[in-house]
Coordinates of C-alpha atoms in Angstrom, one line a residue:
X1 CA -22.7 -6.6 3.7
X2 CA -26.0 -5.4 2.9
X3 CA -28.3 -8.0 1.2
X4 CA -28.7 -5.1 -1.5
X5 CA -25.5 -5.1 -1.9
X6 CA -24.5 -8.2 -2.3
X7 CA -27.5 -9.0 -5.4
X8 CA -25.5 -5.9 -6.8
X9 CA -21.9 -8.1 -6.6
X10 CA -23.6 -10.8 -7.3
X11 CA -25.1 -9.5 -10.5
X12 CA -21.9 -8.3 -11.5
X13 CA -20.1 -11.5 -10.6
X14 CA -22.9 -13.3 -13.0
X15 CA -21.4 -11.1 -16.1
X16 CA -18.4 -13.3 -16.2
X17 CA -19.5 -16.8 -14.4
X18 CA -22.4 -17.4 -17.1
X19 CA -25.3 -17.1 -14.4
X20 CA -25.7 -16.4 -11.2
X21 CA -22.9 -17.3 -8.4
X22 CA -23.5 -20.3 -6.4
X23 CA -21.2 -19.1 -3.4
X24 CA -20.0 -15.7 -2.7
X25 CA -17.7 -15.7 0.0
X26 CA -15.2 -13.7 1.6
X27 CA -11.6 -15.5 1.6
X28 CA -10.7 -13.9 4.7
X29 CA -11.3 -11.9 7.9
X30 CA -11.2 -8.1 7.4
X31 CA -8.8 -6.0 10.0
X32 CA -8.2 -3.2 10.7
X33 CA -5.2 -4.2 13.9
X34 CA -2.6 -5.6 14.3
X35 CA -2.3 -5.7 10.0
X36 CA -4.6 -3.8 7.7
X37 CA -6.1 -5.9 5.5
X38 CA -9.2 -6.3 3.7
X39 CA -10.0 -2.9 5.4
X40 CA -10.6 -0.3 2.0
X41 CA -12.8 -3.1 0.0
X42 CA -14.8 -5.9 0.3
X43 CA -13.1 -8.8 -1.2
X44 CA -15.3 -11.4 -2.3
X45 CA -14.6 -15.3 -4.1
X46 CA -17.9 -15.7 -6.7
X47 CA -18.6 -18.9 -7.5
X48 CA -20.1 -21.3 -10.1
X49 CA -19.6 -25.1 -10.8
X50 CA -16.1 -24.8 -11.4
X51 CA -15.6 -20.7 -12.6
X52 CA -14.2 -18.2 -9.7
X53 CA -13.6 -14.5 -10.3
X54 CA -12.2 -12.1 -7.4
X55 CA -14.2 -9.1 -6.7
X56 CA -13.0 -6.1 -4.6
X57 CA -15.6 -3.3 -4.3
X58 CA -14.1 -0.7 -2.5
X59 CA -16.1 1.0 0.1
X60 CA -17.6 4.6 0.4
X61 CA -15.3 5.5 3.6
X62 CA -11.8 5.7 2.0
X63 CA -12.7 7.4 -0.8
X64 CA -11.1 10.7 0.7
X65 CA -7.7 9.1 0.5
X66 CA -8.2 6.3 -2.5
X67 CA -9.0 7.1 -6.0
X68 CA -10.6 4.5 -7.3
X69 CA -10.3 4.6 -11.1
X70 CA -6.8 5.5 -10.8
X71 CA -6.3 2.5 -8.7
X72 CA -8.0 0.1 -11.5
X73 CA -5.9 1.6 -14.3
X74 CA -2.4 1.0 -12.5
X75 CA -3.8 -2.5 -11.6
X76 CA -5.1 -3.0 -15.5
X77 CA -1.3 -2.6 -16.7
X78 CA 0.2 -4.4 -14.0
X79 CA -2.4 -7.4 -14.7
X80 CA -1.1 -6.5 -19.0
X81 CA 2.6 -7.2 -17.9
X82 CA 1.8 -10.1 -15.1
X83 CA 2.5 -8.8 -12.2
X84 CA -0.6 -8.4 -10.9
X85 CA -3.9 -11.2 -11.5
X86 CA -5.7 -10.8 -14.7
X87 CA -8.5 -8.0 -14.9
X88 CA -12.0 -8.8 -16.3
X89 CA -13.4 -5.5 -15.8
X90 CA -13.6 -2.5 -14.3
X91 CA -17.3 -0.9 -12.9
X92 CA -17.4 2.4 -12.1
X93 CA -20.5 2.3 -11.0
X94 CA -20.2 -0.1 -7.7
X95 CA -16.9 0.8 -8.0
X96 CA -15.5 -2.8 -8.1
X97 CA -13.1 -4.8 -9.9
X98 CA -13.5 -8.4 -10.7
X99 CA -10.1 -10.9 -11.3
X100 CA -8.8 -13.5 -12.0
X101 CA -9.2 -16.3 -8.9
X102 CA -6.1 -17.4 -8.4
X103 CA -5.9 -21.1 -7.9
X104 CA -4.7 -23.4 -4.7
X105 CA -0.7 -23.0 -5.8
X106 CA -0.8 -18.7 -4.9
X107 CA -0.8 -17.9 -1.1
X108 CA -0.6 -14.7 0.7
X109 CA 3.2 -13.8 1.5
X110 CA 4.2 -14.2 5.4
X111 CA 6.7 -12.2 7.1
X112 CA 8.9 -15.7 7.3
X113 CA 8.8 -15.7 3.6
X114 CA 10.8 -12.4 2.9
X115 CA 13.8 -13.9 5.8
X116 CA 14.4 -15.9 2.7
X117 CA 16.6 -14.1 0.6
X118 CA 15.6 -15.7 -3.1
X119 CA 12.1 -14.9 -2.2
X120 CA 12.9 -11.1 -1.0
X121 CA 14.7 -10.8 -4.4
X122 CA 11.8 -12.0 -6.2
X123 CA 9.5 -9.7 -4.4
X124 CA 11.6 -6.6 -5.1
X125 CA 12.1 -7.7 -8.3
X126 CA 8.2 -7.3 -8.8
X127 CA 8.0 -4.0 -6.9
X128 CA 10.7 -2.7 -9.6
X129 CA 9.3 -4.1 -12.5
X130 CA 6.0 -1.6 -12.0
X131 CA 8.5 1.4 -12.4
X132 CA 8.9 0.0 -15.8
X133 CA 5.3 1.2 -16.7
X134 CA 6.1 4.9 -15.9
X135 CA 6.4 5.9 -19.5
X136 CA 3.4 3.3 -20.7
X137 CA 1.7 4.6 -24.1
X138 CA -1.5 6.9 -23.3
X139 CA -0.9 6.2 -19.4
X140 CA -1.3 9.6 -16.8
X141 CA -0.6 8.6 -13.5
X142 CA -1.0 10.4 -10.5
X143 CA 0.8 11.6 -7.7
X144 CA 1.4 9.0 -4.9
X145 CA 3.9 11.2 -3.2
X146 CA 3.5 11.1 0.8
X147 CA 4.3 14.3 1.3
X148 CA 1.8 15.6 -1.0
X149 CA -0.4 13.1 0.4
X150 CA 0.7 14.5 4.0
X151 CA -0.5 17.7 2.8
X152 CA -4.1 17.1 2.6
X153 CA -4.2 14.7 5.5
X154 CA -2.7 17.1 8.3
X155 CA -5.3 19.9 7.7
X156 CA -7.7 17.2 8.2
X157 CA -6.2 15.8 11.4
X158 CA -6.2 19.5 12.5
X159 CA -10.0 20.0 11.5
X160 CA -10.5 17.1 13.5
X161 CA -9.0 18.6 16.8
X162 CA -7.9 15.1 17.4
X163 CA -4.6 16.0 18.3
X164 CA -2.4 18.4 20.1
X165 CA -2.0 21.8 17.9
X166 CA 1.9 21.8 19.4
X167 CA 2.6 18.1 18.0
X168 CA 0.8 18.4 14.9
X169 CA 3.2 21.4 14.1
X170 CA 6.0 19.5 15.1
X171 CA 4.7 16.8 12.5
X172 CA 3.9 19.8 9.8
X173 CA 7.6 21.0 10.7
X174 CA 9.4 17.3 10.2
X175 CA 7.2 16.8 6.9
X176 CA 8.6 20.2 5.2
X177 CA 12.3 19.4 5.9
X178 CA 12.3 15.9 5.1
X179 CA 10.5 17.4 1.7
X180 CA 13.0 20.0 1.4
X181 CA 15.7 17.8 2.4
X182 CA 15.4 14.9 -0.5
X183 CA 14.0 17.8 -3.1
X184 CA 18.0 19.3 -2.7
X185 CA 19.2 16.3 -3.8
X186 CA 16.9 15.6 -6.9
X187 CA 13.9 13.2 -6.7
X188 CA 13.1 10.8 -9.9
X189 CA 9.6 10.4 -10.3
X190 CA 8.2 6.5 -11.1
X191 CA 5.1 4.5 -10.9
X192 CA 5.2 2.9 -7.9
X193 CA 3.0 0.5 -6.0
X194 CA 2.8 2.7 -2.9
X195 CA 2.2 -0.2 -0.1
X196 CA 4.0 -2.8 1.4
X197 CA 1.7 -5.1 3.2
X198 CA 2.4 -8.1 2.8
X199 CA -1.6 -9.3 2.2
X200 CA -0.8 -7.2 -1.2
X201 CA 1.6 -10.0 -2.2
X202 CA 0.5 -13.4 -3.4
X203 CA 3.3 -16.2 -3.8
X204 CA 3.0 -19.0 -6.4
X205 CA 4.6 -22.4 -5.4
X206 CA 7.2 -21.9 -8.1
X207 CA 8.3 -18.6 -6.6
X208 CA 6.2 -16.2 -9.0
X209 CA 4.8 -13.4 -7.2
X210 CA 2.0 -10.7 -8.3
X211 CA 1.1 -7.6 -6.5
X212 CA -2.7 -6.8 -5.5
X213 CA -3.9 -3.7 -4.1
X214 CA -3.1 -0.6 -6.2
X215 CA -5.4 1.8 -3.7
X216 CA -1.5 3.9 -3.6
X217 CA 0.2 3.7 -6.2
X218 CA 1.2 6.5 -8.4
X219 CA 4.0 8.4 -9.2
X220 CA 6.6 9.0 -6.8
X221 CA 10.3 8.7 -5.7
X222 CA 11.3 4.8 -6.1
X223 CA 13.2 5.6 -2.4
X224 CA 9.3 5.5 -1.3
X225 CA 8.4 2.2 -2.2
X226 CA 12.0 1.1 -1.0
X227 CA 11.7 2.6 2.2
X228 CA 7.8 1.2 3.0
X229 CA 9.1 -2.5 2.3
X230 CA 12.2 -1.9 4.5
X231 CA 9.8 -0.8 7.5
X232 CA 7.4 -3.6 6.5
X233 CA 9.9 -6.2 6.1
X234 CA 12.7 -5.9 8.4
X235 CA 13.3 -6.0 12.3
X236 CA 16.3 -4.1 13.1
X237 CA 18.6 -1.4 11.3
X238 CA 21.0 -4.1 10.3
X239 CA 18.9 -6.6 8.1
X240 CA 17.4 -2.8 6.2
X241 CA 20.5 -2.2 5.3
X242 CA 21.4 -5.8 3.7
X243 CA 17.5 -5.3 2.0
X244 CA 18.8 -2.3 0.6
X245 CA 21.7 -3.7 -0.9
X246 CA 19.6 -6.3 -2.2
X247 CA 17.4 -3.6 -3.7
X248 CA 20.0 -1.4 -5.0
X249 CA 22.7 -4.0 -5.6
X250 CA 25.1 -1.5 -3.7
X251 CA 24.8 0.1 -0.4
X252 CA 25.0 4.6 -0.4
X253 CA 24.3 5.7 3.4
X254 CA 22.8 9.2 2.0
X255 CA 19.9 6.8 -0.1
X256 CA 19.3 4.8 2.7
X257 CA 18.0 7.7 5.1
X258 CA 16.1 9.0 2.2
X259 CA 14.2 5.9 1.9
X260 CA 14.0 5.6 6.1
X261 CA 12.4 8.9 5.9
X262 CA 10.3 7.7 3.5
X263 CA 9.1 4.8 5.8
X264 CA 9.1 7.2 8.9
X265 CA 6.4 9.6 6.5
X266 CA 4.3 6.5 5.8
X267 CA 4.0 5.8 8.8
X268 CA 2.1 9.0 9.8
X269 CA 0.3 9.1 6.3
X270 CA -1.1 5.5 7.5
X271 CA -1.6 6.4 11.4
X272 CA -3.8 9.7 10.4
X273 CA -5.7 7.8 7.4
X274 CA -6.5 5.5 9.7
X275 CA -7.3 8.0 12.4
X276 CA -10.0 9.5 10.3
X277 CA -11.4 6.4 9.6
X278 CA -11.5 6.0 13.0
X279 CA -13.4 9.1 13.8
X280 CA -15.8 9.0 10.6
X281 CA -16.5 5.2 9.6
X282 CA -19.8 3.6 10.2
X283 CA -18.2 0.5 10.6
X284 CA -17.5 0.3 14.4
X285 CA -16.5 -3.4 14.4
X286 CA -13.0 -2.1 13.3
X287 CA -10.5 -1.5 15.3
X288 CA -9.2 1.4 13.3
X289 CA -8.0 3.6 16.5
X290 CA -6.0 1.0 17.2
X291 CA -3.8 0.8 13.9
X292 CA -3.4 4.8 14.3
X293 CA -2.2 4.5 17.8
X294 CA 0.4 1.9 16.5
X295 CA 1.5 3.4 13.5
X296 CA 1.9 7.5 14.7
X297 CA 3.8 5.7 17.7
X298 CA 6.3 4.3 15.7
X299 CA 6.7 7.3 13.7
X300 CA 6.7 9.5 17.1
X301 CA 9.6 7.3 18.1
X302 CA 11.9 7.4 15.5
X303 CA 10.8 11.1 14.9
X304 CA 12.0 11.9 18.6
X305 CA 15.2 9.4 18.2
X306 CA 17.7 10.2 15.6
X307 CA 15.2 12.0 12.6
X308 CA 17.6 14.9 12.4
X309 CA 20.8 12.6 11.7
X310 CA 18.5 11.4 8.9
X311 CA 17.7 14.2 7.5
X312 CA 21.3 15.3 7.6
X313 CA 22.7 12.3 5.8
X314 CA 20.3 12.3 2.9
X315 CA 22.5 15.6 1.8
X316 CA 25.8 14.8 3.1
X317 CA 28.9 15.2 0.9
X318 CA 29.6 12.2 -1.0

């Protein structure tokens, strides 16, 4: 961080601490691989005497796939209805946010911590409760569909001549029927928090949990969010399907492949995002090649393993 930079965060930290920050800190180490996180903002603890506020102030290289005041209003009426930390403020200007600093009793969610199955629930259980704000007074969302999102990344990716023209018209080909193929059966459009890292989850000691990180969220099919936190969260086939069941509270094969398509898609959303970052951010200290390689490998294998069978369930005859 620049030392401009930070006497900007810093003044904006002082709006809500009563003075200037005695310690301004980040509470962890930005990367980009093997996890993403801390990668699309600076996250910073401002201190004085006994105040804290959280700020994040995202950073000019993923503005091409974040939307920045969109992302504070989703995380203003998640903070509203608890499920997210409480909001102080939103500048446009930096753009930044500064929260609520949760205290020592909230930790970051591990991937042991979702093997427990009271603590999955109460993470879906969150996830769902956002889709509650889909019809929230005076609230436009926007689109957080990954196929739309797909369609603006891929023409990049092709700009870019990073890849093979032959495989990214394989990819182009596998995005349109997996559209074309949950579009036949009807999609339900709800706000959704678009990620399932688990840095965006902070559990409290008594089991609470609230959601950071709104960069995706948006209107989309629920299957979406359902299909990122089985990819995120589980290790084989079998333990998706008993998270789906958890989710659902019933088991439909058809709905499951729609929301392992959805996972398979996020995948090569995050592989090219972070591809372009790759090629275009000044910040070379990041391994953001890396991530890409991982993620558009994983999609490439379950792409090349049984993706038609998917895509052939999703519309199978109940």
């Amino acid at each position: 961080m620049t030392a401009e930079r930070e006497d900007r965060l810093s003044a904006l930290a002082s709006r809500w601490l009563g003075g200037k920050p005695s310690r301004m800190a980040t509470p962890f180490v930005a990367i980009a691989s093997p996890s993403w996180r801390g990668v699309d903002a600076e996250i910073i603890r401002a201190e004085r005497g006994e105040q804290a506020v959280m700020i994040k102030a995202w950073l000019p290289d993923t503005r091409f796939y974040i939307d920045t005041d969109h992302a504070s209003r989703v995380t203003c009426a998640a903070a509203e209805h608890r499920l997210a930390p409480a909001v102080h403020e939103y500048a446009a200007e930096y753009p930044a946010l500064v929260m609520e600093a949760l205290g020592d009793e909230w930790r970051v969610a591990r991937l042991e911590d979702v093997d427990e199955s009271g603590t999955r629930e109460a993470i879906f259980a969150a996830f769902k409760s956002l889709e509650r704000l889909t019809t929230r007074p005076h609230c436009q969302w926007g689109c957080a569909a990954v196929n739309h999102q797909l369609g603006e990344l891929l023409p990049q990716a092709a700009s870019a001549g990073r890849f093979p023209a032959t495989q990214l018209a394989h990819w182009r080909d596998f995005v349109a029927r997996a559209t074309a193929a949950i579009r036949a059966v009807g999609v339900d459009q709800r706000l959704i928090h678009g990620d399932a890292n688990l840095s965006n989850l902070m559990l409290h000691d008594n089991g609470s949990v609230r959601l950071l990180d709104f960069d995706m969220a948006g209107l989309a099919d629920p299957f979406q969010q359902l299909g990122c936190c089985l990819m995120e969260y589980c290790d084989s086939e079998a333990t998706a399907r008993e998270a789906f069941e958890q989710w659902c509270g019933y088991f439909d094969e058809r709905e499951y492949q729609r929301a392992m398509v959805y996972a398979m898609l996020d995948d090569l959303r995050w592989g090219l995002i972070a591809q372009r970052l790759s090629d275009l951010s000044p910040r070379r200290y990041q391994e953001f090649g890396k991530y890409a390689s991982w993620r558009l490998w994983r999609f490439s294998t379950w792409l090349e393993r049984d993706s038609a069978a998917r895509l052939r369930a999703i519309g199978a005859a109940r």
